[in-house]
Short mmCIF file of C-alpha atoms in Angstrom, two decimals:
data_model
loop_
_atom_site.label_atom_id
_atom_site.label_comp_id
_atom_site.label_asym_id
_atom_site.label_seq_id
_atom_site.Cartn_x
_atom_site.Cartn_y
_atom_site.Cartn_z
CA MET A 6 -27.43 52.13 -14.81
CA ARG A 7 -26.65 48.91 -16.64
CA GLU A 8 -23.66 46.66 -15.90
CA ILE A 9 -22.26 43.65 -17.71
CA THR A 10 -19.64 41.31 -16.17
CA PHE A 11 -18.06 38.25 -17.76
CA THR A 12 -14.99 36.14 -17.14
CA LEU A 13 -12.47 34.82 -19.70
CA PRO A 14 -10.92 31.50 -18.60
CA ALA A 15 -7.31 32.71 -18.99
CA PRO A 16 -5.40 35.96 -18.54
CA PHE A 17 -5.20 37.98 -21.79
CA PRO A 18 -1.79 37.84 -23.53
CA LEU A 19 0.58 40.69 -22.71
CA LEU A 20 2.06 43.10 -25.23
CA ASN A 21 5.31 41.09 -25.43
CA HIS A 22 3.46 38.20 -27.07
CA SER A 23 2.38 40.32 -30.07
CA ILE A 24 5.51 42.41 -30.67
CA GLY A 25 7.32 41.29 -33.81
CA GLN A 26 4.55 38.94 -34.98
CA SER A 27 3.45 38.87 -38.60
CA ARG A 28 0.20 40.49 -39.57
CA PHE A 29 -1.30 37.04 -40.11
CA THR A 30 -0.41 35.93 -36.62
CA LEU A 31 -1.82 39.18 -35.20
CA THR A 32 -5.09 38.67 -37.13
CA GLY A 33 -5.33 35.19 -35.65
CA MET A 34 -4.79 36.62 -32.15
CA ARG A 35 -7.56 39.21 -32.76
CA ARG A 36 -9.94 36.50 -33.96
CA LYS A 37 -9.15 34.24 -31.00
CA MET A 38 -9.80 37.08 -28.53
CA ALA A 39 -13.09 38.09 -30.22
CA ARG A 40 -14.26 34.42 -30.11
CA SER A 41 -13.29 34.10 -26.48
CA VAL A 42 -15.17 37.27 -25.55
CA ALA A 43 -18.20 36.19 -27.59
CA MET A 44 -18.34 32.80 -25.83
CA ALA A 45 -17.83 34.25 -22.34
CA SER A 46 -20.47 36.94 -22.88
CA ALA A 47 -23.11 34.85 -24.62
CA GLY A 48 -26.54 36.31 -23.90
CA LEU A 49 -25.13 39.41 -22.17
CA ARG A 50 -24.70 41.77 -25.13
CA PRO A 51 -26.90 44.88 -24.96
CA PRO A 52 -29.31 45.58 -27.83
CA GLU A 53 -27.60 49.00 -28.28
CA PRO A 54 -23.97 49.75 -27.37
CA PHE A 55 -23.42 51.86 -24.26
CA SER A 56 -22.96 55.48 -25.36
CA LYS A 57 -20.57 56.14 -22.43
CA ALA A 58 -19.04 53.41 -20.31
CA HIS A 59 -16.52 52.64 -17.61
CA VAL A 60 -14.66 49.42 -18.49
CA VAL A 61 -12.63 47.62 -15.82
CA ILE A 62 -10.42 44.75 -17.00
CA GLU A 63 -8.84 42.66 -14.20
CA ARG A 64 -6.06 40.31 -15.28
CA TYR A 65 -5.41 37.60 -12.70
CA SER A 66 -2.09 35.88 -13.30
CA VAL A 67 0.88 34.29 -11.55
CA GLY A 68 3.32 37.06 -12.51
CA SER A 69 3.21 40.79 -12.00
CA PRO A 70 3.43 42.41 -15.46
CA ASP A 71 4.76 45.92 -15.96
CA ASN A 72 2.13 48.61 -16.55
CA ASP A 73 2.88 49.30 -20.25
CA GLY A 74 2.80 45.61 -21.16
CA LEU A 75 -0.46 45.27 -19.27
CA GLN A 76 -2.12 48.24 -21.00
CA GLY A 77 -0.86 47.29 -24.48
CA GLY A 78 -1.84 43.67 -24.09
CA ALA A 79 -5.45 44.63 -23.42
CA LYS A 80 -5.79 46.18 -26.91
CA PHE A 81 -7.29 43.14 -28.65
CA LEU A 82 -9.73 42.63 -25.77
CA ILE A 83 -10.80 46.31 -25.79
CA ASP A 84 -11.16 46.27 -29.60
CA SER A 85 -13.50 43.27 -29.34
CA LEU A 86 -15.81 45.32 -27.06
CA THR A 87 -16.31 48.14 -29.56
CA THR A 88 -18.87 48.48 -32.39
CA PRO A 89 -17.88 47.83 -36.04
CA ARG A 90 -18.32 50.84 -38.34
CA ARG A 91 -18.51 51.19 -42.11
CA LEU A 92 -16.03 53.66 -43.48
CA ASN A 93 -16.91 55.83 -46.46
CA VAL A 94 -14.40 55.28 -49.23
CA ARG A 95 -14.39 58.22 -51.57
CA THR A 96 -12.38 56.80 -54.48
CA GLU A 97 -14.32 55.42 -57.43
CA GLY A 98 -14.51 51.64 -57.53
CA ALA A 99 -13.03 51.12 -54.08
CA ARG A 100 -14.66 48.54 -51.81
CA PRO A 101 -16.30 49.82 -48.65
CA ARG A 102 -14.21 49.01 -45.56
CA THR A 103 -15.22 48.22 -42.03
CA LYS A 104 -13.32 49.58 -39.05
CA ASN A 105 -12.91 46.99 -36.30
CA LYS A 106 -14.94 44.25 -37.98
CA ARG A 107 -14.43 41.94 -34.97
CA GLY A 108 -16.14 44.33 -32.55
CA LEU A 109 -19.07 42.83 -30.60
CA GLY A 110 -20.95 46.05 -29.84
CA PHE A 111 -20.72 46.55 -26.07
CA ILE A 112 -19.41 50.12 -26.36
CA ILE A 113 -19.48 52.61 -29.24
CA ASP A 114 -15.71 53.13 -29.36
CA ASP A 115 -12.67 53.04 -27.10
CA ALA A 116 -12.04 56.80 -27.56
CA PRO A 117 -12.01 58.81 -24.31
CA GLN A 118 -15.36 60.48 -25.04
CA TYR A 119 -17.05 57.05 -25.13
CA ALA A 120 -15.15 54.92 -22.63
CA GLU A 121 -13.02 55.18 -19.50
CA ILE A 122 -10.81 52.11 -19.51
CA GLU A 123 -9.03 50.79 -16.43
CA VAL A 124 -6.72 47.77 -16.68
CA ILE A 125 -5.58 46.11 -13.44
CA GLY A 126 -3.03 43.33 -12.94
CA ILE A 127 -3.69 41.08 -9.93
CA LYS A 128 -1.31 38.40 -8.74
CA CYS A 129 -2.88 35.01 -7.94
CA LYS A 130 -2.26 31.26 -7.82
CA ARG A 131 -1.87 29.38 -11.10
CA ALA A 132 -5.26 27.64 -10.75
CA GLU A 133 -7.03 31.00 -10.29
CA GLN A 134 -5.78 32.70 -13.49
CA ARG A 135 -8.48 34.49 -15.48
CA THR A 136 -9.60 37.83 -16.91
CA VAL A 137 -12.67 39.57 -15.51
CA VAL A 138 -14.32 42.30 -17.59
CA THR A 139 -16.88 44.70 -16.10
CA ILE A 140 -18.63 47.24 -18.29
CA ARG A 141 -20.75 49.88 -16.51
CA GLU A 142 -22.91 52.38 -18.32
CA VAL A 143 -22.17 55.97 -17.35
CA VAL A 144 -25.29 58.09 -17.30
CA GLY A 145 -25.18 61.85 -17.64
#
């Protein structure tokens, strides 16, 4: 059973930071998260994505966020762990599209049949703020 653990230097932004933002700002937030995950996990990416995985995301921060803000805020982080996929466009002359083009290929998808995702908020001192991501392969 394989396991990958990496640490982001800051807690991921909560859902309240993205509500009401323009699509351009949200795209920038997605890019920033994907870059942060890529830098923190350099050399740790598996050659093939885990077909089934248990993902634990621990957000260490000064405050205690509410559960829905915590779960929703992890979306960009979770999306960066998935694998990009080409979508078949059936209309003539349409460009092929890619679903989740910022995915780094740790897990196949964040759908329940591929991943069990657990997001935990942990209160800590200001100097200890971070995000710890653990991805465990589920066999069988």
